[in-house]
mmCIF file of C-alpha atoms and ligand atoms in Angstrom:
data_model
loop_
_atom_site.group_PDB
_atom_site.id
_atom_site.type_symbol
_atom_site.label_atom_id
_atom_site.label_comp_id
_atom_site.label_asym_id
_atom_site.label_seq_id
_atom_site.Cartn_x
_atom_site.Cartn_y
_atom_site.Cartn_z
ATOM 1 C CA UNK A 1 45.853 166.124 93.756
ATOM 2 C CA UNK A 2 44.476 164.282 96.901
ATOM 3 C CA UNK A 3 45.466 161.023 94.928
ATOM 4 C CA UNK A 4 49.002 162.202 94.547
ATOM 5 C CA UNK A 5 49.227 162.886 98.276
ATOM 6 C CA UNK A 6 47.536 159.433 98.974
ATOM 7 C CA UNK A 7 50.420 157.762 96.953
ATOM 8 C CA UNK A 8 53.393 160.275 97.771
ATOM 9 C CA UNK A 9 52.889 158.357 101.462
ATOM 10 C CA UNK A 10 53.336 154.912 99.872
ATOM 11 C CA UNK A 11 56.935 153.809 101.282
ATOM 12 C CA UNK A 12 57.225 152.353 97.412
ATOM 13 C CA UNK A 13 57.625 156.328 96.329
ATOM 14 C CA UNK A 14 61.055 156.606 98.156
ATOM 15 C CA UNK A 15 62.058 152.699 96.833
ATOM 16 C CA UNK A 16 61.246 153.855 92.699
ATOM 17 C CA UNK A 17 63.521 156.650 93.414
ATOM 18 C CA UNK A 18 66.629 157.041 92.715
ATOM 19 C CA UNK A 19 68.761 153.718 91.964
ATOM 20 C CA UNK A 20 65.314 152.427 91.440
ATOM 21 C CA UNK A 21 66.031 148.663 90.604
ATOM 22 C CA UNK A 22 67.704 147.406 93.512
ATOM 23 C CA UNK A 23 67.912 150.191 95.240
ATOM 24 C CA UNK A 24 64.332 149.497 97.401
ATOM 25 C CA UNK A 25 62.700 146.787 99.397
ATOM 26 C CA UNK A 26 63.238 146.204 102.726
ATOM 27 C CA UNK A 27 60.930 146.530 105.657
ATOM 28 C CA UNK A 28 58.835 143.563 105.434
ATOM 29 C CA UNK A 29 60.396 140.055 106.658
ATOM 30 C CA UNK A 30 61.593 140.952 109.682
ATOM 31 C CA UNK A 31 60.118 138.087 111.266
ATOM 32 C CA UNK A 32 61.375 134.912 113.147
ATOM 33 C CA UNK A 33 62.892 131.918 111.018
ATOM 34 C CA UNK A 34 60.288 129.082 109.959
ATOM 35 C CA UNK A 35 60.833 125.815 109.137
ATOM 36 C CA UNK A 36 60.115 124.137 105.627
ATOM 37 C CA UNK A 37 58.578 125.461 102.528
ATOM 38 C CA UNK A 38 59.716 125.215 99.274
ATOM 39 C CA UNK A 39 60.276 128.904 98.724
ATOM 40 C CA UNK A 40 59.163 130.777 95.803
ATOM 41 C CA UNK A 41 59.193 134.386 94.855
ATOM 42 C CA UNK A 42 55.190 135.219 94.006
ATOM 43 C CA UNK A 43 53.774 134.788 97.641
ATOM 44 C CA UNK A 44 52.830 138.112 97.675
ATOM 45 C CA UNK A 45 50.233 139.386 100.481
ATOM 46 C CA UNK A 46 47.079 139.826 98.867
ATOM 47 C CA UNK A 47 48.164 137.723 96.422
ATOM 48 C CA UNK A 48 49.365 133.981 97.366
ATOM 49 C CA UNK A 49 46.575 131.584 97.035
ATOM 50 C CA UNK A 50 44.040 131.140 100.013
ATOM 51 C CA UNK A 51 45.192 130.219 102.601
ATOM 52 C CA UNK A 52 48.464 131.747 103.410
ATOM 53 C CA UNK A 53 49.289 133.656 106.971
ATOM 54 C CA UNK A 54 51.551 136.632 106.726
ATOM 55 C CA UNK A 55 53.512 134.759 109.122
ATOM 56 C CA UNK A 56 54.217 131.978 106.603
ATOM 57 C CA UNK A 57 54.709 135.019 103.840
ATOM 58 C CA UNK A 58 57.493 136.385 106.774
ATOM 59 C CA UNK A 59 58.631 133.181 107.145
ATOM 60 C CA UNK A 60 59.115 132.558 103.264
ATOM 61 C CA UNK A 61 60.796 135.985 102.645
ATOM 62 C CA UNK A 62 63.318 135.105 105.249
ATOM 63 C CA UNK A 63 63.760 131.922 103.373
ATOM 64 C CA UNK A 64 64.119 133.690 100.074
ATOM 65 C CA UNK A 65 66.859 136.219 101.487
ATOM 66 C CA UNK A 66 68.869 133.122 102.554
ATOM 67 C CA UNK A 67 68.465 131.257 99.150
ATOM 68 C CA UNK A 68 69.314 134.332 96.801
ATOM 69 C CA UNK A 69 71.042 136.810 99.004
ATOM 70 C CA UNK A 70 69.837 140.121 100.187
ATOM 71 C CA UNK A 71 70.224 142.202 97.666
ATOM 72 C CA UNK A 72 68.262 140.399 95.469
ATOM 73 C CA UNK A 73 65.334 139.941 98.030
ATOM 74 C CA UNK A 74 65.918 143.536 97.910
ATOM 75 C CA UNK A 75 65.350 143.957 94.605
ATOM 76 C CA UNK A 76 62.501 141.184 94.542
ATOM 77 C CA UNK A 77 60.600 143.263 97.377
ATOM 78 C CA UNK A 78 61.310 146.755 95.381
ATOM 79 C CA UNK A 79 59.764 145.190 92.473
ATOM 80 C CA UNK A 80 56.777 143.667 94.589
ATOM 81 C CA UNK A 81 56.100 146.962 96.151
ATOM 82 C CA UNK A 82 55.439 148.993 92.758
ATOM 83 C CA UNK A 83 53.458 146.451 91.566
ATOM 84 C CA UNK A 84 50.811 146.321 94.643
ATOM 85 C CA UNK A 85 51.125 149.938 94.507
ATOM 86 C CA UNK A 86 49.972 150.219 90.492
ATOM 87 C CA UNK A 87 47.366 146.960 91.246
ATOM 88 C CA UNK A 88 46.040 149.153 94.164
ATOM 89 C CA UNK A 89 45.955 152.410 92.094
ATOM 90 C CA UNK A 90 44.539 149.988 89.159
ATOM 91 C CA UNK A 91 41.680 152.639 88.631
ATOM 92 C CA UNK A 92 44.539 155.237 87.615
ATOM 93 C CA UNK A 93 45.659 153.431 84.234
ATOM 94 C CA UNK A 94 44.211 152.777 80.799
ATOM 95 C CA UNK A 95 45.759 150.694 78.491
ATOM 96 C CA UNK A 96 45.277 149.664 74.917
ATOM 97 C CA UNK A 97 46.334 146.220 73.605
ATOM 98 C CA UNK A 98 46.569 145.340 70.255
ATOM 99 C CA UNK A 99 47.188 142.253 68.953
ATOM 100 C CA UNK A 100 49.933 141.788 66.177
ATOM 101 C CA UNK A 101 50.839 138.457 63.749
ATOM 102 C CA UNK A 102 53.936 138.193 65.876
ATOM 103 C CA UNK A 103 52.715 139.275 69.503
ATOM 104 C CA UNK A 104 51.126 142.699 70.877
ATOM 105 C CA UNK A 105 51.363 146.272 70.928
ATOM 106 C CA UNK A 106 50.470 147.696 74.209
ATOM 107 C CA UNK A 107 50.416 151.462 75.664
ATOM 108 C CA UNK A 108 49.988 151.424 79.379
ATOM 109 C CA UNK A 109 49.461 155.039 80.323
ATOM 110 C CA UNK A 110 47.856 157.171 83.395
ATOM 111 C CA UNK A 111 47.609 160.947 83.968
ATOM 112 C CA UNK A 112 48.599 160.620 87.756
ATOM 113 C CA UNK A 113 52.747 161.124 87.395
ATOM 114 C CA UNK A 114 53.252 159.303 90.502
ATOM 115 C CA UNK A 115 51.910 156.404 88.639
ATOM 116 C CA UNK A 116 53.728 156.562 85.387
ATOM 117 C CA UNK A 117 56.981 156.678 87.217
ATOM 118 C CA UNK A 118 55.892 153.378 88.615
ATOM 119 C CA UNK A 119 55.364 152.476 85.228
ATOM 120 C CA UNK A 120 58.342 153.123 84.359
ATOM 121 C CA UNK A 121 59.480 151.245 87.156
ATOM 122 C CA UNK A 122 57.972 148.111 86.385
ATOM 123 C CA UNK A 123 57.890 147.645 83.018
ATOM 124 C CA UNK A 124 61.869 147.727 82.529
ATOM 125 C CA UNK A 125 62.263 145.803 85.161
ATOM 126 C CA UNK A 126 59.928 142.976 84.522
ATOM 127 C CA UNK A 127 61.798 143.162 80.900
ATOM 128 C CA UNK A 128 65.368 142.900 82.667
ATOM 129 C CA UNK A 129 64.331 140.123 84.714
ATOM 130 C CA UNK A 130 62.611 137.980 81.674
ATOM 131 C CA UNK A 131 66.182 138.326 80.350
ATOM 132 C CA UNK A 132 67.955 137.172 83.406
ATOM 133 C CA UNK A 133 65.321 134.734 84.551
ATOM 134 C CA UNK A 134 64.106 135.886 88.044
ATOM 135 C CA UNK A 135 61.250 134.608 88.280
ATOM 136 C CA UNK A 136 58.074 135.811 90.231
ATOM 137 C CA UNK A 137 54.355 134.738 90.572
ATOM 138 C CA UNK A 138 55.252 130.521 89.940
ATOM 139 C CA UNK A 139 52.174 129.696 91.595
ATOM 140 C CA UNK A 140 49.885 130.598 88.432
ATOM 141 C CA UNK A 141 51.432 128.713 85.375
ATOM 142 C CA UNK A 142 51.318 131.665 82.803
ATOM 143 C CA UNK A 143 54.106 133.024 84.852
ATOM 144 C CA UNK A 144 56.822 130.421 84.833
ATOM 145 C CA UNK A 145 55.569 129.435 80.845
ATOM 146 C CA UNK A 146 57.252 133.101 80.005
ATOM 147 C CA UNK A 147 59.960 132.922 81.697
ATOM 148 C CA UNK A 148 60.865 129.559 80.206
ATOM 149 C CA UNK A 149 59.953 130.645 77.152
ATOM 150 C CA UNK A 150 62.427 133.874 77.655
ATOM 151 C CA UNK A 151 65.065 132.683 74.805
ATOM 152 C CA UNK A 152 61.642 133.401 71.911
ATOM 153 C CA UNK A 153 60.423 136.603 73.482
ATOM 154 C CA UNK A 154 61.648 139.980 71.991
ATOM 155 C CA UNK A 155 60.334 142.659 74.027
ATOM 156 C CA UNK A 156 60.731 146.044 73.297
ATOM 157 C CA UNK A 157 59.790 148.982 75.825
ATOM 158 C CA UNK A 158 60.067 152.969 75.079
ATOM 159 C CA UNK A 159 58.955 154.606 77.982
ATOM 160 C CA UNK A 160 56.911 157.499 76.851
ATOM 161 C CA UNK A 161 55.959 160.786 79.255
ATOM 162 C CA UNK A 162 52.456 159.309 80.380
ATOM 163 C CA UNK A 163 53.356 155.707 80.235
ATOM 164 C CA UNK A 164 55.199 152.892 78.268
ATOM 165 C CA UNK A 165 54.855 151.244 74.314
ATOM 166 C CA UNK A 166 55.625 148.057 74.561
ATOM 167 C CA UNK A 167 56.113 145.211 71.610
ATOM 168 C CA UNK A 168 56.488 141.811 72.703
ATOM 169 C CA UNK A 169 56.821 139.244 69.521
ATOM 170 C CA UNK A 170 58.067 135.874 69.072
ATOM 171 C CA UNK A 171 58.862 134.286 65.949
ATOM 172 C CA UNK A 172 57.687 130.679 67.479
ATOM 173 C CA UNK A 173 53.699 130.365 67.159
ATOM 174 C CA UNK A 174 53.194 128.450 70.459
ATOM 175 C CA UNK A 175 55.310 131.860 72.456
ATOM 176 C CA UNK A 176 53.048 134.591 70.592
ATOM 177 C CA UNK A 177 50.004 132.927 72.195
ATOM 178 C CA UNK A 178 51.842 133.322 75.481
ATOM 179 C CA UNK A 179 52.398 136.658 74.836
ATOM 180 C CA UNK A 180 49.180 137.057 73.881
ATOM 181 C CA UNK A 181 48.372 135.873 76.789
ATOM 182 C CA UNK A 182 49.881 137.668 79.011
ATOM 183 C CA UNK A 183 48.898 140.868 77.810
ATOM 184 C CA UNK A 184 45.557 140.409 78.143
ATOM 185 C CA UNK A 185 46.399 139.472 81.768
ATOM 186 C CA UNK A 186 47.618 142.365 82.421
ATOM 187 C CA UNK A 187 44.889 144.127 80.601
ATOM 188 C CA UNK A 188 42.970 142.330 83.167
ATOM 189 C CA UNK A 189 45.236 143.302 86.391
ATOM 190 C CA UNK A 190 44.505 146.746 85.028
ATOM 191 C CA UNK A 191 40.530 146.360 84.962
ATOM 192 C CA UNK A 192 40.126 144.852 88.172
ATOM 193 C CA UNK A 193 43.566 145.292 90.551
ATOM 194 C CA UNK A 194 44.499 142.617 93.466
ATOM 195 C CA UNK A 195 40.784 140.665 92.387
ATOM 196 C CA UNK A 196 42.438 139.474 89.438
ATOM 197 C CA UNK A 197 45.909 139.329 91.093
ATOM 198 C CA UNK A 198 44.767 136.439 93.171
ATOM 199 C CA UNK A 199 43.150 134.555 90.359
ATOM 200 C CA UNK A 200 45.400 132.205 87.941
ATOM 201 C CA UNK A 201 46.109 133.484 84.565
ATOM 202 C CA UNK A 202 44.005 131.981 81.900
ATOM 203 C CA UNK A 203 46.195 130.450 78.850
ATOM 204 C CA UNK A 204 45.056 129.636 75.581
ATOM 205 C CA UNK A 205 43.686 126.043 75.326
ATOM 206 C CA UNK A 206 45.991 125.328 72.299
ATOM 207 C CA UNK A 207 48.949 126.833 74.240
ATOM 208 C CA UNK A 208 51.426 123.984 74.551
ATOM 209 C CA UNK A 209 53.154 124.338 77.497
ATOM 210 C CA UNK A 210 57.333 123.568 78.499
ATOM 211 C CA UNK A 211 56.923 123.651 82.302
HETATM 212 C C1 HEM B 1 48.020 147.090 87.376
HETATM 213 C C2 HEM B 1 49.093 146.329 87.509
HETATM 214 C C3 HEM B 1 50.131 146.124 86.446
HETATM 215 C C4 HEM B 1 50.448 146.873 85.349
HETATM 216 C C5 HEM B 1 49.838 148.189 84.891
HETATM 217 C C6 HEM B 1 51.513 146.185 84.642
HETATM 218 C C7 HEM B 1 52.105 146.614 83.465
HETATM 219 C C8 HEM B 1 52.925 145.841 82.678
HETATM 220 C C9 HEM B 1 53.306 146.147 81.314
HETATM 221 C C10 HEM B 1 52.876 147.379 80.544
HETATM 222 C C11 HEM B 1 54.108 145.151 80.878
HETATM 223 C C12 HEM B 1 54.761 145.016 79.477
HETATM 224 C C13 HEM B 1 54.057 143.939 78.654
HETATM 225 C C14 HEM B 1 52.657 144.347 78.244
HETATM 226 O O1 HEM B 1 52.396 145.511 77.910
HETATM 227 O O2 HEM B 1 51.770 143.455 78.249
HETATM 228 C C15 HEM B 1 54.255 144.216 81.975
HETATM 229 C C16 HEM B 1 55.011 143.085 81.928
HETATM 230 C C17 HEM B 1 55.198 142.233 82.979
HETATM 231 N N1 HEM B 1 54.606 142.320 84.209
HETATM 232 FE FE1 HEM B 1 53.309 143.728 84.823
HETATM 233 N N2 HEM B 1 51.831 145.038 85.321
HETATM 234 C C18 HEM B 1 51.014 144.960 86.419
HETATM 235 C C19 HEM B 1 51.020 143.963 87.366
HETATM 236 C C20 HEM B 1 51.913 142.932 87.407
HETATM 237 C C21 HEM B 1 51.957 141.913 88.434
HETATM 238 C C22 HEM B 1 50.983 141.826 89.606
HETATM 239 C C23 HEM B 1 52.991 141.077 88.124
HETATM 240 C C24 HEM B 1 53.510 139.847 88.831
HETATM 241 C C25 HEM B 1 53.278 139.547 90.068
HETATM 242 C C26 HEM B 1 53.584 141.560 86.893
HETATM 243 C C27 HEM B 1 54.654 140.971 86.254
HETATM 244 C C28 HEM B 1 55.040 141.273 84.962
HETATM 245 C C29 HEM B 1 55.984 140.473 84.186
HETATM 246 C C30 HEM B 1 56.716 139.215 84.662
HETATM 247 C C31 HEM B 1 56.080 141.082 82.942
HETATM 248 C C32 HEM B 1 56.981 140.616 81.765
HETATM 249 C C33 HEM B 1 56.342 139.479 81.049
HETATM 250 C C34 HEM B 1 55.079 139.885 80.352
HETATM 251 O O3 HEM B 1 55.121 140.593 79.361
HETATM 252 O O4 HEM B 1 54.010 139.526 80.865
HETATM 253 N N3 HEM B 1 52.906 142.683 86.495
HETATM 254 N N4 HEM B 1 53.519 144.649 83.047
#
């Protein structure tokens, strides 16, 4: 129960509720304007690669909400706050991966309810914005690879009480080691939180890759 408390004062609680996509975010970027930098969503704290001051993060959000509008900065920080939230509560989740001719077969669960409703934040929305293509996390290659690669990825979620199924298949060899891949990233996000979140995905060797 303590853990539930812990998490119930997470600001993300009140973003994941109701209008969850889109509906969160704010807060953070309220900083003065910067000059330069390429933006690019994926400098989150904790996260970006060494280096980074949360005054250049400020300065890139601010950036970002110019380029693509508020609401989808918005929606970007919503999305960014669940997952810190479920990389922080990594501890909280078990998942099972199997691997499939065609992809994987994953079940992402946890017995703390605050967490699966983050799960079922994040997982739909990761899956709605592979199909629309806003990107996140284009510093570490594996990233960018599926979302070019969107057009051969079927991905199909049921969210289930503790958790979500997910089946992610391509008919194109090259994407279902991607998605591969990627699930045993997040197999690995799940063993070891924001440790792994700052390292760079490993991809197959035979992977070819399109970006
Ligand atoms: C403990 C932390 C996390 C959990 C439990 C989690 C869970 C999931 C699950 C269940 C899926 C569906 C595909 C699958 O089962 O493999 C997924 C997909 C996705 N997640 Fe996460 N995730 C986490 C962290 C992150 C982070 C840190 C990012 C990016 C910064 C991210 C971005 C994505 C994206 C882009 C997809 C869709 C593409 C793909 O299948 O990989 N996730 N996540």
């Amino acid at each position: 129960m303590k853990k539930v408390k812990e998490l119930r004062s997470i600001p993300v609680m009140q973003a994941a509720n109701p209008g969850g996509m889109g509906g969160g975010g704010g807060g953070r970027g309220r900083g003065r304007m910067g000059a330069g930098a390429n933006f690019r969503f994926g400098s989150e704290a904790g996260m970006a690669p060494a280096g980074m001051t949360l005054d250049q993060e400020e300065t890139m959000e601010m950036e970002m909400a110019a380029r693509v509008g508020n609401d989808r900065m918005a929606r970007h920080q919503h999305d960014q706050d669940v997952f810190h939230t479920l990389l922080r509560h990594h501890e909280q989740i078990h998942r099972e991966v199997t691997n499939i001719p065609t992809g994987i077969r994953s079940l992402t669960t946890s017995e703390n309810p605050d967490i699966v409703k983050l799960l079922h934040d994040h997982v739909p929305a990761m899956h709605h914005r592979l199909e629309e293509n806003f990107g996140l996390r284009y510093w570490d290659p594996a990233f960018p690879e599926i979302f070019a690669q969107r057009d051969k990825v079927r991905m199909e979620v049921t969210l289930v009480p503790n958790g979500a199924l997910v089946e992610e298949t391509s008919e194109d060899a090259n994407v279902v080691k991607l998605i591969q891949a990627h699930g045993l990233v997040v197999s690995l996000f799940v063993q070891k939180g924001f440790a792994q979140a700052q390292q760079q995905s490993p991809l197959p060797a035979d992977y070819l890759r399109i970006t």
